[in-house]
């Protein structure tokens, strides 16, 4: 072996340079915008004849497109990206190098328009739930304008009666994981290595610091913030900020509310309601449920839509099959 290596001649600099130049020229041609709207498929790509390819699609070297795949107009597949199974991509989606979308399973993966699937991300494959039975249909639906960064994994549902859902305009940073049957809303930001277990529900405008871990079946309310390094094992109500292991309530997400256009009067009302519920001046006077009821029946606070929404989010967390809310770090035993 060593003797063979000893006599192997390295590629000359001129030949290496020529090869790189040809590859660069090819990729430039593949991914540049085509005025005619024609598609380009690199000769080394494997595209099944039954696949449906839209206009202006670019398929780079060493890509794979399965027989049940459908690509909308203007999609781009960078080198060594792959589409398997019953998978549909909307128009102008981009698969970066090494991305894998779909799986040869019963069910389907549907991805909307203008989505970016990052380098070596894996989207729409079999879940990691031991209850899943091979042959059962499983589903993943993703909306529009999402950026799913490198090494992220997003799994299909664990059963045919459910589905994993991701809405619109979400930024899912590198190495995140979204498990089976999760429901993700719109305009969320998941920082690097945010990990969501099965059946987690995330509403809208949620921001997580990375790395964050969320226990299965938890609900994360809209406009909430999860501090970096947190382990969330119970629900996070709307508008609130949590952090820690296990995550505890740390107040309202004031900065997030301001950025999302909440009025000063709304934020003041939310602050007043929060203090009455979680920071009462006399903790022995009323129990937690009584404090909730007092705010609900308050003339000043009970008529504010944002406060009503927060109260409903708290109430819902204590219904059957829910996990309750994260504890306030000075919560009384009542």
CSV table of C-alpha atoms in Angstrom, one decimal:
chain,number,residue,atom,x,y,z
A,1,UNK,CA,0.0,0.0,0.0
A,2,UNK,CA,2.7,2.5,1.0
A,3,UNK,CA,4.8,1.5,-2.0
A,4,UNK,CA,1.8,2.3,-4.3
A,5,UNK,CA,1.3,5.6,-2.7
A,6,UNK,CA,5.0,6.3,-3.0
A,7,UNK,CA,4.9,6.1,-6.8
A,8,UNK,CA,1.5,7.8,-7.3
A,9,UNK,CA,2.1,11.1,-9.0
A,10,UNK,CA,0.2,14.1,-7.6
A,11,UNK,CA,-2.0,16.2,-9.9
A,12,UNK,CA,-0.1,19.0,-11.5
A,13,UNK,CA,-1.1,22.5,-10.3
A,14,UNK,CA,-2.2,23.4,-13.8
A,15,UNK,CA,-4.6,20.4,-14.0
A,16,UNK,CA,-6.0,21.1,-10.5
A,17,UNK,CA,-6.5,24.8,-11.4
A,18,UNK,CA,-8.2,23.8,-14.7
A,19,UNK,CA,-10.6,21.4,-12.9
A,20,UNK,CA,-11.6,24.0,-10.3
A,21,UNK,CA,-12.1,26.6,-13.0
A,22,UNK,CA,-14.4,24.2,-14.9
A,23,UNK,CA,-16.4,23.4,-11.8
A,24,UNK,CA,-16.7,27.1,-10.9
A,25,UNK,CA,-17.8,27.9,-14.4
A,26,UNK,CA,-20.4,25.1,-14.3
A,27,UNK,CA,-21.9,26.2,-11.0
A,28,UNK,CA,-22.0,29.8,-12.1
A,29,UNK,CA,-24.0,28.7,-15.1
A,30,UNK,CA,-26.3,26.4,-13.1
A,31,UNK,CA,-27.3,29.0,-10.5
A,32,UNK,CA,-27.3,32.2,-12.4
A,33,UNK,CA,-30.8,33.6,-13.2
A,34,UNK,CA,-32.0,32.4,-16.6
A,35,UNK,CA,-34.0,34.9,-18.6
A,36,UNK,CA,-35.5,32.3,-20.8
A,37,UNK,CA,-36.9,30.4,-17.8
A,38,UNK,CA,-35.3,27.1,-18.9
A,39,UNK,CA,-34.2,24.5,-16.5
A,40,UNK,CA,-30.6,23.1,-16.2
A,41,UNK,CA,-29.8,19.7,-15.0
A,42,UNK,CA,-26.1,18.9,-14.5
A,43,UNK,CA,-25.0,15.7,-16.3
A,44,UNK,CA,-23.9,14.0,-13.1
A,45,UNK,CA,-27.3,14.5,-11.4
A,46,UNK,CA,-29.7,11.6,-11.1
A,47,UNK,CA,-33.2,12.7,-11.9
A,48,UNK,CA,-36.0,10.1,-12.2
A,49,UNK,CA,-38.0,10.5,-15.4
A,50,UNK,CA,-41.3,10.6,-13.5
A,51,UNK,CA,-40.1,13.6,-11.4
A,52,UNK,CA,-42.0,16.9,-12.1
A,53,UNK,CA,-39.6,19.8,-12.7
A,54,UNK,CA,-40.8,23.3,-13.1
A,55,UNK,CA,-39.4,26.1,-15.2
A,56,UNK,CA,-36.1,27.7,-14.5
A,57,UNK,CA,-35.0,25.0,-12.1
A,58,UNK,CA,-31.2,24.5,-11.5
A,59,UNK,CA,-30.0,21.0,-10.5
A,60,UNK,CA,-26.3,20.9,-9.6
A,61,UNK,CA,-23.7,18.1,-9.8
A,62,UNK,CA,-24.4,14.8,-7.9
A,63,UNK,CA,-27.9,15.7,-6.9
A,64,UNK,CA,-30.7,13.1,-6.7
A,65,UNK,CA,-34.4,13.6,-7.4
A,66,UNK,CA,-36.8,10.7,-6.8
A,67,UNK,CA,-39.7,9.6,-8.9
A,68,UNK,CA,-42.5,11.2,-6.8
A,69,UNK,CA,-40.8,14.6,-6.4
A,70,UNK,CA,-42.3,17.8,-7.6
A,71,UNK,CA,-40.2,21.0,-7.9
A,72,UNK,CA,-41.8,24.4,-8.5
A,73,UNK,CA,-40.5,27.1,-10.8
A,74,UNK,CA,-37.1,28.6,-10.0
A,75,UNK,CA,-35.9,26.0,-7.5
A,76,UNK,CA,-32.2,25.6,-7.0
A,77,UNK,CA,-30.4,22.4,-5.9
A,78,UNK,CA,-26.7,23.0,-5.0
A,79,UNK,CA,-24.2,20.1,-5.4
A,80,UNK,CA,-25.0,16.8,-3.6
A,81,UNK,CA,-28.4,17.9,-2.4
A,82,UNK,CA,-31.2,15.3,-2.6
A,83,UNK,CA,-35.0,15.0,-2.8
A,84,UNK,CA,-36.7,11.7,-2.0
A,85,UNK,CA,-40.2,10.3,-1.6
A,86,UNK,CA,-43.5,12.0,-2.2
A,87,UNK,CA,-42.1,15.5,-1.8
A,88,UNK,CA,-43.4,18.8,-3.2
A,89,UNK,CA,-41.3,22.0,-3.3
A,90,UNK,CA,-43.0,25.3,-4.0
A,91,UNK,CA,-41.4,27.9,-6.3
A,92,UNK,CA,-38.0,29.4,-5.7
A,93,UNK,CA,-36.8,27.1,-2.9
A,94,UNK,CA,-33.1,26.6,-2.5
A,95,UNK,CA,-31.4,23.4,-1.3
A,96,UNK,CA,-27.8,24.1,-0.2
A,97,UNK,CA,-25.0,21.5,-0.5
A,98,UNK,CA,-25.7,18.3,1.3
A,99,UNK,CA,-29.3,19.0,2.1
A,100,UNK,CA,-31.8,16.1,2.2
A,101,UNK,CA,-35.5,16.6,1.8
A,102,UNK,CA,-38.1,13.9,2.0
A,103,UNK,CA,-37.9,10.1,2.6
A,104,UNK,CA,-39.1,7.0,0.8
A,105,UNK,CA,-42.0,6.5,3.3
A,106,UNK,CA,-45.8,6.4,3.1
A,107,UNK,CA,-47.2,9.9,3.4
A,108,UNK,CA,-45.6,13.1,2.1
A,109,UNK,CA,-43.5,16.2,2.6
A,110,UNK,CA,-44.9,19.6,1.4
A,111,UNK,CA,-42.7,22.7,1.4
A,112,UNK,CA,-44.0,26.1,0.3
A,113,UNK,CA,-42.3,28.9,-1.6
A,114,UNK,CA,-39.1,30.8,-1.1
A,115,UNK,CA,-37.7,28.4,1.5
A,116,UNK,CA,-33.9,27.9,2.1
A,117,UNK,CA,-32.8,24.5,3.3
A,118,UNK,CA,-29.3,24.9,4.6
A,119,UNK,CA,-26.1,22.8,4.2
A,120,UNK,CA,-26.6,19.2,5.3
A,121,UNK,CA,-30.0,19.9,6.8
A,122,UNK,CA,-32.3,16.9,6.9
A,123,UNK,CA,-36.0,17.7,6.4
A,124,UNK,CA,-39.0,15.4,6.2
A,125,UNK,CA,-37.5,12.1,7.2
A,126,UNK,CA,-38.8,9.3,9.5
A,127,UNK,CA,-39.4,10.3,13.1
A,128,UNK,CA,-37.5,9.0,16.1
A,129,UNK,CA,-40.6,7.9,18.0
A,130,UNK,CA,-40.5,4.2,19.0
A,131,UNK,CA,-44.3,4.1,18.6
A,132,UNK,CA,-44.0,4.7,14.8
A,133,UNK,CA,-44.7,1.7,12.7
A,134,UNK,CA,-43.0,1.3,9.4
A,135,UNK,CA,-45.7,1.6,6.7
A,136,UNK,CA,-47.8,4.2,8.5
A,137,UNK,CA,-48.3,7.4,6.7
A,138,UNK,CA,-46.4,10.4,8.1
A,139,UNK,CA,-46.6,14.0,7.1
A,140,UNK,CA,-44.6,17.3,7.2
A,141,UNK,CA,-46.0,20.6,6.0
A,142,UNK,CA,-43.8,23.7,5.8
A,143,UNK,CA,-45.1,27.2,4.8
A,144,UNK,CA,-43.4,30.0,2.9
A,145,UNK,CA,-40.2,32.2,3.4
A,146,UNK,CA,-38.5,30.0,6.0
A,147,UNK,CA,-34.8,29.8,6.4
A,148,UNK,CA,-33.7,26.5,7.8
A,149,UNK,CA,-30.0,26.6,8.5
A,150,UNK,CA,-27.2,24.0,8.4
A,151,UNK,CA,-27.4,20.6,10.1
A,152,UNK,CA,-31.0,21.2,11.2
A,153,UNK,CA,-33.3,18.1,11.4
A,154,UNK,CA,-37.1,18.3,11.0
A,155,UNK,CA,-39.0,15.0,11.2
A,156,UNK,CA,-42.4,13.9,9.9
A,157,UNK,CA,-45.3,13.0,12.1
A,158,UNK,CA,-45.4,9.8,14.1
A,159,UNK,CA,-48.9,8.7,13.0
A,160,UNK,CA,-51.2,9.2,10.0
A,161,UNK,CA,-53.8,11.2,12.0
A,162,UNK,CA,-51.3,14.0,12.8
A,163,UNK,CA,-48.6,16.0,11.1
A,164,UNK,CA,-45.6,18.1,11.8
A,165,UNK,CA,-46.3,21.7,10.8
A,166,UNK,CA,-44.1,24.8,10.3
A,167,UNK,CA,-45.7,28.1,9.3
A,168,UNK,CA,-44.2,31.1,7.5
A,169,UNK,CA,-41.2,33.4,8.0
A,170,UNK,CA,-39.4,31.4,10.6
A,171,UNK,CA,-35.6,31.5,11.1
A,172,UNK,CA,-34.4,28.1,12.3
A,173,UNK,CA,-30.6,28.4,13.0
A,174,UNK,CA,-27.9,25.8,12.7
A,175,UNK,CA,-28.2,22.4,14.4
A,176,UNK,CA,-31.8,22.8,15.6
A,177,UNK,CA,-34.1,19.8,15.9
A,178,UNK,CA,-37.9,19.8,15.5
A,179,UNK,CA,-39.3,16.5,16.3
A,180,UNK,CA,-42.4,14.6,15.2
A,181,UNK,CA,-45.8,16.2,15.4
A,182,UNK,CA,-44.6,19.7,16.5
A,183,UNK,CA,-46.7,22.7,15.5
A,184,UNK,CA,-44.6,25.8,14.7
A,185,UNK,CA,-46.4,29.1,13.9
A,186,UNK,CA,-45.1,32.2,12.1
A,187,UNK,CA,-42.2,34.6,12.5
A,188,UNK,CA,-40.3,32.6,15.1
A,189,UNK,CA,-36.5,32.7,15.7
A,190,UNK,CA,-34.9,29.5,17.0
A,191,UNK,CA,-31.2,30.1,17.9
A,192,UNK,CA,-28.5,27.5,17.3
A,193,UNK,CA,-29.1,24.1,18.9
A,194,UNK,CA,-32.7,24.7,20.0
A,195,UNK,CA,-34.1,21.3,20.5
A,196,UNK,CA,-37.9,20.6,20.4
A,197,UNK,CA,-39.2,17.2,21.5
A,198,UNK,CA,-42.3,15.6,20.1
A,199,UNK,CA,-45.7,17.3,20.0
A,200,UNK,CA,-44.4,20.7,21.1
A,201,UNK,CA,-46.5,23.7,20.1
A,202,UNK,CA,-44.8,27.1,19.4
A,203,UNK,CA,-47.1,29.9,18.5
A,204,UNK,CA,-45.9,33.2,16.8
A,205,UNK,CA,-43.1,35.6,17.3
A,206,UNK,CA,-41.3,33.4,19.8
A,207,UNK,CA,-37.5,33.8,20.3
A,208,UNK,CA,-35.3,31.2,21.8
A,209,UNK,CA,-31.7,31.6,22.9
A,210,UNK,CA,-29.5,28.7,22.1
A,211,UNK,CA,-29.0,26.0,23.1
A,212,UNK,CA,-32.5,25.5,24.5
A,213,UNK,CA,-34.3,22.2,25.2
A,214,UNK,CA,-38.2,22.0,25.2
A,215,UNK,CA,-39.9,18.9,26.8
A,216,UNK,CA,-42.5,17.0,24.8
A,217,UNK,CA,-46.1,18.3,24.7
A,218,UNK,CA,-45.1,21.8,26.0
A,219,UNK,CA,-46.8,24.9,24.7
A,220,UNK,CA,-44.8,28.1,24.0
A,221,UNK,CA,-47.0,31.1,23.8
A,222,UNK,CA,-46.7,34.0,21.3
A,223,UNK,CA,-44.2,36.8,21.9
A,224,UNK,CA,-42.4,34.8,24.6
A,225,UNK,CA,-38.6,34.6,25.0
A,226,UNK,CA,-36.6,31.6,26.2
A,227,UNK,CA,-33.2,32.4,27.6
A,228,UNK,CA,-30.1,30.5,26.3
A,229,UNK,CA,-29.3,27.2,28.0
A,230,UNK,CA,-32.8,26.8,29.3
A,231,UNK,CA,-34.6,23.4,29.9
A,232,UNK,CA,-38.3,24.0,29.5
A,233,UNK,CA,-40.4,21.3,31.0
A,234,UNK,CA,-43.7,23.2,31.3
A,235,UNK,CA,-45.7,25.7,29.3
A,236,UNK,CA,-44.6,29.2,28.7
A,237,UNK,CA,-47.6,31.6,28.6
A,238,UNK,CA,-47.9,34.4,26.1
A,239,UNK,CA,-45.6,37.5,26.4
A,240,UNK,CA,-43.4,36.0,29.1
A,241,UNK,CA,-39.7,35.4,29.5
A,242,UNK,CA,-38.3,32.3,31.0
A,243,UNK,CA,-34.8,30.9,31.7
A,244,UNK,CA,-32.9,28.3,33.7
A,245,UNK,CA,-32.9,24.6,34.3
A,246,UNK,CA,-35.8,24.0,34.9
A,247,UNK,CA,-37.0,27.2,33.3
A,248,UNK,CA,-38.7,29.7,35.5
A,249,UNK,CA,-40.7,32.8,34.8
A,250,UNK,CA,-38.5,35.9,34.8
A,251,UNK,CA,-41.0,38.5,33.9
A,252,UNK,CA,-42.5,39.9,30.6
A,253,UNK,CA,-40.7,40.0,27.3
A,254,UNK,CA,-40.8,43.8,27.2
A,255,UNK,CA,-38.2,44.2,24.4
A,256,UNK,CA,-39.9,41.7,22.2
A,257,UNK,CA,-43.3,43.4,22.8
A,258,UNK,CA,-41.8,46.8,21.9
A,259,UNK,CA,-40.2,45.4,18.7
A,260,UNK,CA,-43.5,43.9,17.6
A,261,UNK,CA,-45.3,47.2,17.9
A,262,UNK,CA,-47.3,46.8,21.2
A,263,UNK,CA,-48.5,50.2,22.5
A,264,UNK,CA,-47.1,51.6,25.8
A,265,UNK,CA,-50.5,51.4,27.4
A,266,UNK,CA,-50.8,47.7,26.5
A,267,UNK,CA,-47.4,46.9,28.0
A,268,UNK,CA,-48.3,48.8,31.2
A,269,UNK,CA,-51.5,46.8,31.5
A,270,UNK,CA,-49.6,43.6,31.0
A,271,UNK,CA,-47.1,44.6,33.6
A,272,UNK,CA,-49.8,45.4,36.1
A,273,UNK,CA,-51.6,42.1,35.5
A,274,UNK,CA,-48.4,40.1,35.8
A,275,UNK,CA,-47.5,41.7,39.1
A,276,UNK,CA,-51.0,41.0,40.5
A,277,UNK,CA,-50.9,37.4,39.5
A,278,UNK,CA,-47.3,36.4,40.2
A,279,UNK,CA,-46.0,39.1,42.6
A,280,UNK,CA,-48.8,39.9,45.0
A,281,UNK,CA,-48.0,42.2,47.9
A,282,UNK,CA,-49.8,39.8,50.3
A,283,UNK,CA,-49.2,36.2,49.2
A,284,UNK,CA,-51.3,34.8,52.0
A,285,UNK,CA,-54.5,36.7,51.1
A,286,UNK,CA,-55.5,34.8,47.9
A,287,UNK,CA,-54.5,31.7,46.1
A,288,UNK,CA,-53.2,31.6,42.5
A,289,UNK,CA,-56.6,30.9,40.9
A,290,UNK,CA,-58.2,33.7,42.9
A,291,UNK,CA,-55.6,36.1,41.7
A,292,UNK,CA,-56.3,35.1,38.2
A,293,UNK,CA,-60.0,35.7,38.7
A,294,UNK,CA,-59.4,39.1,40.3
A,295,UNK,CA,-57.5,40.3,37.2
A,296,UNK,CA,-60.1,38.8,34.8
A,297,UNK,CA,-62.9,40.7,36.6
A,298,UNK,CA,-60.9,44.0,36.9
A,299,UNK,CA,-62.6,46.9,35.1
A,300,UNK,CA,-59.2,48.3,34.0
A,301,UNK,CA,-57.4,45.1,33.1
A,302,UNK,CA,-60.2,42.7,32.1
A,303,UNK,CA,-61.1,44.8,29.0
A,304,UNK,CA,-57.5,45.0,27.6
A,305,UNK,CA,-57.3,42.4,24.7
A,306,UNK,CA,-53.6,41.7,25.4
A,307,UNK,CA,-54.3,41.0,29.1
A,308,UNK,CA,-57.2,38.7,28.2
A,309,UNK,CA,-55.0,36.8,25.8
A,310,UNK,CA,-52.4,36.3,28.5
A,311,UNK,CA,-55.0,35.1,31.0
A,312,UNK,CA,-56.4,32.7,28.5
A,313,UNK,CA,-52.9,31.3,27.8
A,314,UNK,CA,-52.4,30.7,31.5
A,315,UNK,CA,-55.8,29.1,32.0
A,316,UNK,CA,-55.4,26.8,29.0
A,317,UNK,CA,-52.1,25.5,30.5
A,318,UNK,CA,-54.0,24.0,33.4
A,319,UNK,CA,-56.6,22.1,31.4
A,320,UNK,CA,-56.6,18.3,31.0
A,321,UNK,CA,-53.5,16.8,29.4
A,322,UNK,CA,-51.5,20.0,29.7
A,323,UNK,CA,-48.3,20.5,31.8
A,324,UNK,CA,-49.1,23.7,33.7
A,325,UNK,CA,-46.9,26.7,33.4
A,326,UNK,CA,-43.2,27.3,34.3
A,327,UNK,CA,-43.0,28.3,38.0
A,328,UNK,CA,-42.3,31.9,39.1
A,329,UNK,CA,-39.0,31.7,41.1
A,330,UNK,CA,-40.7,33.2,44.2
A,331,UNK,CA,-44.1,31.5,43.7
A,332,UNK,CA,-45.9,30.9,46.9
A,333,UNK,CA,-47.0,27.4,47.9
A,334,UNK,CA,-50.6,28.4,47.3
